[in-house]
Amino acid sequence: MSARAKTRRNPQSNPRGILKIMSGGFGFVQTAEGEFFVPASKIKGAFDGDIVEVALVSVNRAHHQPTKPHANTGEKPVARVIRVIQHAHDTLIGRYEIAEPFGVVIPLDKRISYDIFTMRAENPQVQEGDIVRVRITEYPSSRTAALGVIEEVVGHGEEETLGVEMIIARHKLATQFSPAALEQARESTLDTKQALEMGYQDLRERVVFTIDPVDAQDFDDALSLEEEEGCLRLGVHIADVSYYVGWNSAIDLDAQARATSVYLVDRVLPMLPEALSADICSLKPCEERLSMTVDMYLDKEFRVVRYEVYPAVIKSSARFTYEEVQETLEKANANPSDPSSLQTAHSSLRTRPAILNNNANLAKNADDFREHFAGLDKIACALQQQRKLAGGIDFVSSEAKVVLDDAGKPLEIVLRRKTAATCLVEEAMILANTTVAKHLLNHGFPGLFRVHEKPSEDSLSELVLILREFDYLNDIDAADFVAGNPFRIQEVLARCKGKPEEELISSLVLRAMKRAVYHEQCLQHYALALGEYCHFTSPIRRYPDLVIHRMLKAQLLGRGESYQHEADSLVRLAEKSSEAERIAEAAARESQELKIVEYMQDDVGCVFGAVISGVTAYGFFVRLANTAEGLVAAKNLGEEYFVYDAKRHTLVGEESGRRFRLGQKVKVILEAADTRAGHLDFALSD
């Protein structure tokens, strides 16, 4: 054997993971082998979010070096970035500065410390201080700077005024429709006579109404409830977008590219032009509209004994907000002797509400519909119980909605939580979605289905020690929980119900779940405990719903062959819709968080009660009652050294034994509200 062969070594596989860079310039990489600390000097040109390969760095921990960046990283091994496997950013948003012959883009994301150099001569119109989007053509290395080209001027002036615009630019969200799509939308007209001649059923005399948030801008679903032939007939009426938007038309191509509407803190970026989404397709009260209707006949046990699916012409009788419906339900509950109370919800639903005889009062008198609300509420409670018995999981959460003035300044933070009013709408929609999915499958028609896989054992096993910290696994088989038994998960969530950490535990379990996605095959929906499920109820704002409508039309009208080209695109549409949904949710969340930070600026120096919502080696995150969240840095916990236990999610002081854990209540002072970086900094008040 040659000397060369004798010295050859087998290549070692280095750990790989996503680099998360902190505001101090250092970072962490979570890998299959554990989490590594990366000093700022060892980043090697990587950006926050990049998938990187790392190698261990030898550190003499016996020799205390307080000035070194690894001094306060707990027991985490120190590593250096060897190379970037996959870049997370191909474009960045930054401030443009002129340094002839270059135009230098300084990223607004403080976690990215590399400037991008462009050629000034290529963009002479861009001014000093403009906020731009730059496409990276060459990433930085130890010898070369990052290079790029300017794609767009996002705005001008101080970046604090451009927060939402920067989110739109960062996520590359579409803000303009093509001229052809706008023209097609303007030319769309409602012709009920033609629709009836095509076979649409005339439901204009049926009592139909919408229930939506107070700030809703479009109404794509309506409800009806009547007694008929010993059953309750629950009608779900959905805007018939497919009547106006044909496959591969100008509007459809724009809709495919967007795949979803995006609901930002101060605006909506609709999937469809407003001439459709906010007008001709919107189920406005007192106006005739086309719908796809599902009538479900429920027996005394609230089970579907039969159903009908068909296109129809409807005329909504009234528009209600969740708050109006909730108030009506609470009044009915407070007076059980009232014939319209929930206890007697099967009382006559045959009387047309007086509101229908006085158009001037439309959408103003919810009491005229109290029997309908009470009936829907009782149906919702029964459906929830049925799904729970089948293994459905109900997560507790609150959604923050920042209320803005006309200038975009935040006025207050309103928390939206699940109520009886929201549940009665949600349950009706879930039942309609399930019914439609079964209908398509029974008739051998394709579609885009909503799929939610069972969680992995690894993700659930990470919760075991945390749940034991709260004594929530007592008498519960941990192995069964880790295996994803939905009934064990139900038990854990039931045990924390009503406790201060309820929402935290629910969110931790939710994070352990896999994301629901769209798929061309009909697979299980784990959280809902359903074998067949699709999205049918929101075609104004979700492209998969529009696909389902077209497939229903193909089956009902006997035109299956004309939709084969669309059926052939289902794999692509499923992937695009799932990706667009993730981006839309991230952008919506970031826009709310941006305004929450802006809202909290006036409270710098104030003390708040908070709950620890996350623990890391560099500190812990706290969440206030208004959902505002920020970091208490480990360096601000005092002089002593804190050890991070990744499995138990705790920080423990080596000398005092002082312990910080998930769900713990603390008092904190807001030290800084940085709108540029979009984060809050806290310190312990004591």
mmCIF file of N, CA, C and O in Angstrom, residues 462-472 500-509 511 610-616 619-623 629-630 644-652 659-666:
data_model
loop_
_atom_site.group_PDB
_atom_site.id
_atom_site.type_symbol
_atom_site.label_atom_id
_atom_site.label_comp_id
_atom_site.label_asym_id
_atom_site.label_seq_id
_atom_site.Cartn_x
_atom_site.Cartn_y
_atom_site.Cartn_z
ATOM 1 N N GLU A 462 -39.853 16.217 22.687
ATOM 2 C CA GLU A 462 -39.205 17.406 23.238
ATOM 3 C C GLU A 462 -40.077 18.120 24.268
ATOM 4 O O GLU A 462 -39.579 18.926 25.060
ATOM 5 N N LEU A 463 -41.378 17.823 24.273
ATOM 6 C CA LEU A 463 -42.293 18.479 25.209
ATOM 7 C C LEU A 463 -42.419 17.739 26.532
ATOM 8 O O LEU A 463 -42.959 18.287 27.500
ATOM 9 N N VAL A 464 -41.943 16.504 26.596
ATOM 10 C CA VAL A 464 -42.197 15.665 27.765
ATOM 11 C C VAL A 464 -41.650 16.286 29.045
ATOM 12 O O VAL A 464 -42.368 16.418 30.053
ATOM 13 N N LEU A 465 -40.374 16.679 29.038
ATOM 14 C CA LEU A 465 -39.793 17.257 30.245
ATOM 15 C C LEU A 465 -40.471 18.564 30.629
ATOM 16 O O LEU A 465 -40.657 18.864 31.810
ATOM 17 N N ILE A 466 -40.844 19.359 29.622
ATOM 18 C CA ILE A 466 -41.536 20.627 29.902
ATOM 19 C C ILE A 466 -42.879 20.352 30.568
ATOM 20 O O ILE A 466 -43.236 20.980 31.571
ATOM 21 N N LEU A 467 -43.633 19.402 30.028
ATOM 22 C CA LEU A 467 -44.943 19.087 30.587
ATOM 23 C C LEU A 467 -44.817 18.491 31.985
ATOM 24 O O LEU A 467 -45.679 18.712 32.844
ATOM 25 N N ARG A 468 -43.735 17.762 32.221
ATOM 26 C CA ARG A 468 -43.526 17.226 33.569
ATOM 27 C C ARG A 468 -43.179 18.320 34.561
ATOM 28 O O ARG A 468 -43.466 18.215 35.747
ATOM 29 N N GLU A 469 -42.540 19.384 34.052
ATOM 30 C CA GLU A 469 -42.263 20.539 34.911
ATOM 31 C C GLU A 469 -43.563 21.120 35.463
ATOM 32 O O GLU A 469 -43.611 21.641 36.562
ATOM 33 N N PHE A 470 -44.631 21.018 34.655
ATOM 34 C CA PHE A 470 -45.937 21.543 35.068
ATOM 35 C C PHE A 470 -46.840 20.456 35.653
ATOM 36 O O PHE A 470 -48.003 20.719 35.947
ATOM 37 N N ASP A 471 -46.313 19.239 35.788
ATOM 38 C CA ASP A 471 -47.106 18.103 36.298
ATOM 39 C C ASP A 471 -48.303 17.795 35.412
ATOM 40 O O ASP A 471 -49.339 17.333 35.901
ATOM 41 N N TYR A 472 -48.164 18.024 34.102
ATOM 42 C CA TYR A 472 -49.285 17.766 33.196
ATOM 43 C C TYR A 472 -49.258 16.364 32.590
ATOM 44 O O TYR A 472 -50.141 16.017 31.821
ATOM 45 N N PRO A 500 -52.962 30.018 34.117
ATOM 46 C CA PRO A 500 -52.214 31.107 33.458
ATOM 47 C C PRO A 500 -51.368 30.644 32.275
ATOM 48 O O PRO A 500 -51.167 31.390 31.325
ATOM 49 N N GLU A 501 -50.872 29.405 32.355
ATOM 50 C CA GLU A 501 -50.007 28.922 31.281
ATOM 51 C C GLU A 501 -50.774 28.196 30.188
ATOM 52 O O GLU A 501 -50.168 27.577 29.296
ATOM 53 N N GLU A 502 -52.113 28.243 30.212
ATOM 54 C CA GLU A 502 -52.907 27.499 29.236
ATOM 55 C C GLU A 502 -52.516 27.830 27.801
ATOM 56 O O GLU A 502 -52.267 26.934 26.983
ATOM 57 N N GLU A 503 -52.457 29.100 27.491
ATOM 58 C CA GLU A 503 -52.166 29.483 26.108
ATOM 59 C C GLU A 503 -50.744 29.117 25.723
ATOM 60 O O GLU A 503 -50.479 28.726 24.580
ATOM 61 N N LEU A 504 -49.805 29.205 26.669
ATOM 62 C CA LEU A 504 -48.422 28.834 26.392
ATOM 63 C C LEU A 504 -48.319 27.345 26.085
ATOM 64 O O LEU A 504 -47.700 26.944 25.086
ATOM 65 N N ILE A 505 -48.922 26.500 26.921
ATOM 66 C CA ILE A 505 -48.866 25.054 26.704
ATOM 67 C C ILE A 505 -49.530 24.707 25.374
ATOM 68 O O ILE A 505 -49.020 23.901 24.592
ATOM 69 N N SER A 506 -50.670 25.329 25.105
ATOM 70 C CA SER A 506 -51.365 25.077 23.851
ATOM 71 C C SER A 506 -50.489 25.458 22.665
ATOM 72 O O SER A 506 -50.419 24.729 21.666
ATOM 73 N N SER A 507 -49.783 26.580 22.771
ATOM 74 C CA SER A 507 -48.921 27.020 21.660
ATOM 75 C C SER A 507 -47.722 26.095 21.489
ATOM 76 O O SER A 507 -47.288 25.837 20.362
ATOM 77 N N LEU A 508 -47.178 25.561 22.590
ATOM 78 C CA LEU A 508 -46.051 24.633 22.499
ATOM 79 C C LEU A 508 -46.466 23.347 21.801
ATOM 80 O O LEU A 508 -45.737 22.811 20.959
ATOM 81 N N VAL A 509 -47.650 22.840 22.164
ATOM 82 C CA VAL A 509 -48.143 21.628 21.519
ATOM 83 C C VAL A 509 -48.431 21.912 20.043
ATOM 84 O O VAL A 509 -48.132 21.095 19.169
ATOM 85 N N ARG A 511 -46.948 24.090 18.127
ATOM 86 C CA ARG A 511 -45.681 24.192 17.398
ATOM 87 C C ARG A 511 -45.104 22.806 17.081
ATOM 88 O O ARG A 511 -44.361 22.639 16.112
ATOM 89 N N ALA A 610 -45.589 39.539 33.157
ATOM 90 C CA ALA A 610 -45.332 38.783 31.928
ATOM 91 C C ALA A 610 -45.178 37.309 32.257
ATOM 92 O O ALA A 610 -45.032 36.913 33.411
ATOM 93 N N VAL A 611 -45.216 36.510 31.205
ATOM 94 C CA VAL A 611 -44.987 35.073 31.311
ATOM 95 C C VAL A 611 -43.817 34.719 30.411
ATOM 96 O O VAL A 611 -43.722 35.204 29.277
ATOM 97 N N ILE A 612 -42.901 33.880 30.910
ATOM 98 C CA ILE A 612 -41.770 33.454 30.099
ATOM 99 C C ILE A 612 -42.283 32.528 29.001
ATOM 100 O O ILE A 612 -42.861 31.476 29.276
ATOM 101 N N SER A 613 -42.073 32.929 27.742
ATOM 102 C CA SER A 613 -42.617 32.184 26.602
ATOM 103 C C SER A 613 -41.562 31.420 25.827
ATOM 104 O O SER A 613 -41.886 30.625 24.944
ATOM 105 N N GLY A 614 -40.294 31.648 26.137
ATOM 106 C CA GLY A 614 -39.221 30.937 25.459
ATOM 107 C C GLY A 614 -37.926 31.120 26.225
ATOM 108 O O GLY A 614 -37.689 32.186 26.806
ATOM 109 N N VAL A 615 -37.102 30.080 26.270
ATOM 110 C CA VAL A 615 -35.834 30.138 26.994
ATOM 111 C C VAL A 615 -34.719 29.701 26.052
ATOM 112 O O VAL A 615 -34.845 28.699 25.349
ATOM 113 N N THR A 616 -33.634 30.485 26.036
ATOM 114 C CA THR A 616 -32.476 30.174 25.196
ATOM 115 C C THR A 616 -31.208 30.361 26.026
ATOM 116 O O THR A 616 -31.260 30.816 27.178
ATOM 117 N N GLY A 619 -30.733 34.126 27.022
ATOM 118 C CA GLY A 619 -31.763 34.820 27.780
ATOM 119 C C GLY A 619 -33.103 34.145 27.637
ATOM 120 O O GLY A 619 -33.181 32.977 27.241
ATOM 121 N N PHE A 620 -34.151 34.870 27.959
ATOM 122 C CA PHE A 620 -35.483 34.292 27.783
ATOM 123 C C PHE A 620 -36.447 35.351 27.248
ATOM 124 O O PHE A 620 -36.266 36.558 27.453
ATOM 125 N N PHE A 621 -37.449 34.858 26.532
ATOM 126 C CA PHE A 621 -38.471 35.732 25.966
ATOM 127 C C PHE A 621 -39.658 35.802 26.916
ATOM 128 O O PHE A 621 -40.020 34.811 27.568
ATOM 129 N N VAL A 622 -40.253 36.979 26.985
ATOM 130 C CA VAL A 622 -41.444 37.165 27.818
ATOM 131 C C VAL A 622 -42.590 37.668 26.947
ATOM 132 O O VAL A 622 -42.378 38.356 25.949
ATOM 133 N N ARG A 623 -43.784 37.294 27.345
ATOM 134 C CA ARG A 623 -44.991 37.684 26.619
ATOM 135 C C ARG A 623 -45.912 38.421 27.570
ATOM 136 O O ARG A 623 -46.217 37.930 28.658
ATOM 137 N N GLU A 629 -44.154 40.680 22.756
ATOM 138 C CA GLU A 629 -43.132 39.727 23.184
ATOM 139 C C GLU A 629 -41.758 40.328 22.969
ATOM 140 O O GLU A 629 -41.514 41.031 21.995
ATOM 141 N N GLY A 630 -40.846 40.068 23.903
ATOM 142 C CA GLY A 630 -39.498 40.592 23.784
ATOM 143 C C GLY A 630 -38.525 39.783 24.608
ATOM 144 O O GLY A 630 -38.892 38.826 25.298
ATOM 145 N N TYR A 644 -27.837 26.926 30.850
ATOM 146 C CA TYR A 644 -29.033 26.666 30.043
ATOM 147 C C TYR A 644 -29.253 25.163 29.914
ATOM 148 O O TYR A 644 -28.365 24.423 29.488
ATOM 149 N N ASP A 645 -30.437 24.716 30.296
ATOM 150 C CA ASP A 645 -30.847 23.317 30.128
ATOM 151 C C ASP A 645 -31.808 23.267 28.944
ATOM 152 O O ASP A 645 -32.976 23.651 29.065
ATOM 153 N N ALA A 646 -31.306 22.795 27.800
ATOM 154 C CA ALA A 646 -32.100 22.818 26.571
ATOM 155 C C ALA A 646 -33.296 21.889 26.646
ATOM 156 O O ALA A 646 -34.344 22.162 26.053
ATOM 157 N N LYS A 647 -33.167 20.769 27.360
ATOM 158 C CA LYS A 647 -34.263 19.803 27.420
ATOM 159 C C LYS A 647 -35.412 20.294 28.293
ATOM 160 O O LYS A 647 -36.582 20.075 27.985
ATOM 161 N N ARG A 648 -35.051 20.952 29.407
ATOM 162 C CA ARG A 648 -36.095 21.457 30.311
ATOM 163 C C ARG A 648 -36.468 22.912 30.023
ATOM 164 O O ARG A 648 -37.355 23.446 30.668
ATOM 165 N N HIS A 649 -35.751 23.526 29.092
ATOM 166 C CA HIS A 649 -35.990 24.937 28.747
ATOM 167 C C HIS A 649 -35.916 25.812 30.002
ATOM 168 O O HIS A 649 -36.848 26.564 30.323
ATOM 169 N N THR A 650 -34.782 25.716 30.693
ATOM 170 C CA THR A 650 -34.584 26.506 31.910
ATOM 171 C C THR A 650 -33.220 27.175 31.887
ATOM 172 O O THR A 650 -32.277 26.707 31.228
ATOM 173 N N LEU A 651 -33.104 28.286 32.610
ATOM 174 C CA LEU A 651 -31.840 28.932 32.925
ATOM 175 C C LEU A 651 -31.687 28.896 34.433
ATOM 176 O O LEU A 651 -32.601 29.312 35.165
ATOM 177 N N VAL A 652 -30.538 28.399 34.930
ATOM 178 C CA VAL A 652 -30.330 28.251 36.369
ATOM 179 C C VAL A 652 -29.025 28.938 36.758
ATOM 180 O O VAL A 652 -27.972 28.672 36.170
ATOM 181 N N ARG A 659 -33.836 30.235 39.160
ATOM 182 C CA ARG A 659 -34.277 29.435 38.017
ATOM 183 C C ARG A 659 -35.354 30.160 37.229
ATOM 184 O O ARG A 659 -36.304 30.694 37.797
ATOM 185 N N PHE A 660 -35.209 30.143 35.909
ATOM 186 C CA PHE A 660 -36.220 30.715 35.020
ATOM 187 C C PHE A 660 -36.673 29.610 34.076
ATOM 188 O O PHE A 660 -35.849 28.944 33.438
ATOM 189 N N ARG A 661 -37.984 29.417 33.964
ATOM 190 C CA ARG A 661 -38.511 28.338 33.133
ATOM 191 C C ARG A 661 -39.721 28.812 32.344
ATOM 192 O O ARG A 661 -40.322 29.857 32.653
ATOM 193 N N LEU A 662 -40.077 28.045 31.338
ATOM 194 C CA LEU A 662 -41.269 28.343 30.545
ATOM 195 C C LEU A 662 -42.499 28.440 31.441
ATOM 196 O O LEU A 662 -42.689 27.632 32.348
ATOM 197 N N GLY A 663 -43.347 29.425 31.147
ATOM 198 C CA GLY A 663 -44.599 29.573 31.887
ATOM 199 C C GLY A 663 -44.481 30.318 33.192
ATOM 200 O O GLY A 663 -45.491 30.634 33.824
ATOM 201 N N GLN A 664 -43.266 30.627 33.618
ATOM 202 C CA GLN A 664 -43.059 31.322 34.882
ATOM 203 C C GLN A 664 -43.497 32.777 34.778
ATOM 204 O O GLN A 664 -43.256 33.448 33.785
ATOM 205 N N LYS A 665 -44.154 33.270 35.812
ATOM 206 C CA LYS A 665 -44.563 34.670 35.848
ATOM 207 C C LYS A 665 -43.408 35.526 36.348
ATOM 208 O O LYS A 665 -42.735 35.171 37.323
ATOM 209 N N VAL A 666 -43.188 36.639 35.690
ATOM 210 C CA VAL A 666 -42.127 37.565 36.086
ATOM 211 C C VAL A 666 -42.627 38.995 35.928
ATOM 212 O O VAL A 666 -43.586 39.257 35.204
#
